[in-house]
mmCIF file of C-alpha atoms in Angstrom:
data_model
loop_
_atom_site.group_PDB
_atom_site.id
_atom_site.type_symbol
_atom_site.label_atom_id
_atom_site.label_comp_id
_atom_site.label_asym_id
_atom_site.label_seq_id
_atom_site.Cartn_x
_atom_site.Cartn_y
_atom_site.Cartn_z
ATOM 1 C CA MET A 1 88.401 24.133 -2.343
ATOM 2 C CA GLY A 2 90.130 25.118 0.638
ATOM 3 C CA ARG A 3 91.581 23.444 3.748
ATOM 4 C CA LYS A 4 89.203 21.478 6.101
ATOM 5 C CA PRO A 5 88.810 23.096 9.451
ATOM 6 C CA THR A 6 91.061 20.875 12.137
ATOM 7 C CA PRO A 7 88.577 19.019 14.437
ATOM 8 C CA THR A 8 87.896 20.582 17.841
ATOM 9 C CA ALA A 9 89.108 17.492 19.740
ATOM 10 C CA ILE A 10 92.745 17.959 18.039
ATOM 11 C CA LEU A 11 92.499 21.538 18.841
ATOM 12 C CA LYS A 12 91.944 20.622 22.359
ATOM 13 C CA PHE A 13 94.670 18.112 22.321
ATOM 14 C CA ARG A 14 97.190 20.869 21.190
ATOM 15 C CA GLY A 15 96.159 23.252 23.642
ATOM 16 C CA SER A 16 94.459 25.703 21.577
ATOM 17 C CA GLU A 17 92.354 28.363 23.245
ATOM 18 C CA LYS A 18 90.002 27.951 20.288
ATOM 19 C CA GLY A 19 89.260 24.635 20.880
ATOM 20 C CA ALA A 20 89.114 24.764 24.439
ATOM 21 C CA ALA A 21 86.722 27.507 24.400
ATOM 22 C CA ARG A 22 83.038 26.659 26.086
ATOM 23 C CA PRO A 23 80.025 28.385 24.880
ATOM 24 C CA PRO A 24 78.858 30.670 27.466
ATOM 25 C CA GLU A 25 76.159 29.251 29.812
ATOM 26 C CA PRO A 26 72.618 31.127 29.641
ATOM 27 C CA GLN A 27 72.229 33.826 32.356
ATOM 28 C CA GLY A 28 69.004 33.639 34.327
ATOM 29 C CA THR A 29 66.147 36.031 33.435
ATOM 30 C CA ASP A 30 64.094 37.847 36.078
ATOM 31 C CA GLY A 31 60.914 37.412 34.186
ATOM 32 C CA PRO A 32 57.406 36.427 36.411
ATOM 33 C CA ALA A 33 57.437 32.814 37.554
ATOM 34 C CA LEU A 34 54.686 31.197 35.650
ATOM 35 C CA MET A 35 52.810 28.913 37.590
ATOM 36 C CA LEU A 36 50.229 26.301 35.983
ATOM 37 C CA PRO A 37 46.669 26.129 37.502
ATOM 38 C CA GLU A 38 47.163 22.645 38.642
ATOM 39 C CA ILE A 39 49.957 24.082 41.116
ATOM 40 C CA ALA A 40 48.231 27.120 42.066
ATOM 41 C CA SER A 41 45.391 25.107 43.481
ATOM 42 C CA ASP A 42 47.694 22.558 45.511
ATOM 43 C CA GLU A 43 48.631 24.505 48.527
ATOM 44 C CA LEU A 44 51.689 21.901 48.975
ATOM 45 C CA ALA A 45 52.741 22.024 45.237
ATOM 46 C CA ARG A 46 52.469 25.585 45.622
ATOM 47 C CA ARG A 47 55.009 26.101 48.573
ATOM 48 C CA HIS A 48 57.527 24.016 46.883
ATOM 49 C CA PHE A 49 56.970 26.350 43.622
ATOM 50 C CA ASP A 50 57.591 29.101 45.537
ATOM 51 C CA ARG A 51 61.008 27.873 47.237
ATOM 52 C CA LEU A 52 61.957 26.416 44.051
ATOM 53 C CA ILE A 53 61.810 29.652 42.309
ATOM 54 C CA GLU A 54 63.479 31.376 45.306
ATOM 55 C CA ASP A 55 66.589 28.842 45.128
ATOM 56 C CA LEU A 56 66.801 29.333 41.500
ATOM 57 C CA ARG A 57 66.938 33.293 41.499
ATOM 58 C CA ARG A 58 69.360 32.903 44.411
ATOM 59 C CA LEU A 59 71.723 30.981 42.250
ATOM 60 C CA GLY A 60 71.406 33.050 39.609
ATOM 61 C CA VAL A 61 69.827 30.668 37.063
ATOM 62 C CA TYR A 62 66.041 31.320 36.902
ATOM 63 C CA ALA A 63 64.917 31.683 33.529
ATOM 64 C CA ALA A 64 61.135 32.174 32.991
ATOM 65 C CA GLU A 65 61.257 29.887 29.702
ATOM 66 C CA ASP A 66 61.535 26.847 31.925
ATOM 67 C CA TYR A 67 58.086 27.311 33.519
ATOM 68 C CA LYS A 68 56.979 23.712 32.569
ATOM 69 C CA ALA A 69 59.906 22.088 34.039
ATOM 70 C CA HIS A 70 59.811 24.620 37.190
ATOM 71 C CA ASN A 71 55.873 23.349 37.702
ATOM 72 C CA ALA A 72 56.926 19.805 37.219
ATOM 73 C CA LEU A 73 59.495 19.608 39.800
ATOM 74 C CA ALA A 74 57.075 21.452 42.342
ATOM 75 C CA TYR A 75 54.410 18.735 41.566
ATOM 76 C CA TYR A 76 56.810 15.797 42.021
ATOM 77 C CA GLN A 77 58.411 17.224 45.238
ATOM 78 C CA ALA A 78 54.709 17.582 46.786
ATOM 79 C CA GLU A 79 53.915 14.186 45.384
ATOM 80 C CA PHE A 80 57.047 12.780 47.159
ATOM 81 C CA GLU A 81 55.933 14.443 50.308
ATOM 82 C CA ARG A 82 52.363 12.943 50.179
ATOM 83 C CA MET A 83 53.748 9.394 49.253
ATOM 84 C CA ALA A 84 56.326 9.480 52.239
ATOM 85 C CA ALA A 85 53.357 10.436 54.588
ATOM 86 C CA ALA A 86 51.521 7.459 53.216
ATOM 87 C CA CYS A 87 54.110 5.044 53.592
ATOM 88 C CA LYS A 88 54.943 6.049 57.058
ATOM 89 C CA GLU A 89 51.292 5.800 58.169
ATOM 90 C CA LYS A 90 50.378 2.814 56.375
ATOM 91 C CA GLY A 91 53.693 0.999 56.261
ATOM 92 C CA LEU A 92 55.824 -0.249 53.397
ATOM 93 C CA VAL A 93 54.198 -3.813 53.582
ATOM 94 C CA LEU A 94 50.428 -4.404 53.332
ATOM 95 C CA GLU A 95 48.954 -7.641 54.979
ATOM 96 C CA THR A 96 45.985 -8.957 53.339
ATOM 97 C CA LYS A 97 44.034 -12.189 52.906
ATOM 98 C CA GLN A 98 46.023 -13.123 49.929
ATOM 99 C CA GLY A 99 49.327 -12.361 51.802
ATOM 100 C CA SER A 100 51.857 -9.415 52.250
ATOM 101 C CA TYR A 101 53.107 -7.266 49.401
ATOM 102 C CA ILE A 102 54.833 -4.034 49.226
ATOM 103 C CA SER A 103 52.932 -1.082 49.602
ATOM 104 C CA PRO A 104 52.048 0.662 46.523
ATOM 105 C CA TRP A 105 52.559 4.260 48.138
ATOM 106 C CA LYS A 106 56.377 3.039 48.181
ATOM 107 C CA LYS A 107 56.668 2.757 44.565
ATOM 108 C CA ALA A 108 54.790 5.913 43.949
ATOM 109 C CA ARG A 109 57.082 7.688 46.573
ATOM 110 C CA ASP A 110 60.394 6.118 44.814
ATOM 111 C CA GLU A 111 59.478 7.231 41.444
ATOM 112 C CA ALA A 112 58.341 10.865 42.522
ATOM 113 C CA ARG A 113 61.785 10.834 44.179
ATOM 114 C CA ASP A 114 63.520 9.915 41.050
ATOM 115 C CA GLN A 115 61.630 12.756 39.176
ATOM 116 C CA VAL A 116 62.903 15.155 41.957
ATOM 117 C CA ALA A 117 66.099 14.093 41.536
ATOM 118 C CA LYS A 118 66.407 14.070 37.619
ATOM 119 C CA LEU A 119 64.854 17.645 37.454
ATOM 120 C CA SER A 120 67.104 19.083 40.498
ATOM 121 C CA ARG A 121 70.128 17.943 38.425
ATOM 122 C CA GLU A 122 68.759 19.685 35.424
ATOM 123 C CA PHE A 123 68.461 23.006 37.453
ATOM 124 C CA GLY A 124 71.807 22.980 38.942
ATOM 125 C CA LEU A 125 70.318 22.301 42.729
ATOM 126 C CA THR A 126 72.448 19.044 43.257
ATOM 127 C CA PRO A 127 76.256 19.712 44.530
ATOM 128 C CA ALA A 128 77.334 17.535 41.588
ATOM 129 C CA SER A 129 75.478 19.590 39.175
ATOM 130 C CA ARG A 130 76.680 22.863 40.263
ATOM 131 C CA VAL A 131 80.165 22.207 39.241
ATOM 132 C CA GLY A 132 80.537 24.369 36.259
ATOM 133 C CA LEU A 133 77.555 26.339 36.723
ATOM 134 C CA VAL A 134 77.895 29.875 35.691
ATOM 135 C CA ALA A 135 75.816 32.138 37.319
ATOM 136 C CA SER A 136 74.837 35.916 36.724
ATOM 137 C CA GLY A 137 76.379 38.397 39.232
ATOM 138 C CA LYS A 138 73.643 37.595 42.168
ATOM 139 C CA SER A 139 74.501 36.187 45.375
ATOM 140 C CA LYS A 140 75.256 32.502 45.817
ATOM 141 C CA GLY A 141 73.983 30.126 48.068
ATOM 142 C CA ASP A 142 72.583 26.474 48.525
ATOM 143 C CA ALA A 143 69.398 25.293 47.643
ATOM 144 C CA SER A 144 67.521 25.368 50.942
ATOM 145 C CA GLY A 145 65.287 22.160 50.968
ATOM 146 C CA ILE A 146 66.184 20.146 47.898
ATOM 147 C CA GLU A 147 69.256 18.676 49.315
ATOM 148 C CA ALA A 148 67.268 17.234 52.333
ATOM 149 C CA LEU A 149 64.490 15.997 50.151
ATOM 150 C CA LEU A 150 67.311 14.063 48.035
ATOM 151 C CA LYS A 151 69.088 12.760 51.073
ATOM 152 C CA SER A 152 65.827 11.099 52.389
ATOM 153 C CA LYS A 153 66.446 7.309 53.341
ATOM 154 C CA THR A 154 64.581 4.925 51.462
ATOM 155 C CA ALA A 155 63.151 1.551 52.523
#
């Protein structure tokens, strides 16, 4: 038996280039955007989907293989927008004969916003998640509407 290889942590500690080497980030592909039927039939979700694909291509990280996550993000963005409008229209507290309680639309809005934030981080659409993001040779830019959606105030 030969010598055991030196652990990566020790190679990094010693300053070895072999230990510090990072695997290359996957490059975006330019395949067609795959939209699921439930997104295509929803005008609001379709707008969010188109904007998402445009943002990902501009950042150089679009990959057609991620189509399910793209569709999920567009769905949750549309859901967040609908629930935020319902909260604004009907209020955050509902008054009934039994008393006051927090609106169910608020909970749905907050859950949709959490999903949007989680998926946006996965795609590198937040400033913190873009650190270290390697893009292809395409032009860079900020995701247009994502930050505004994530920064909206909660009640």
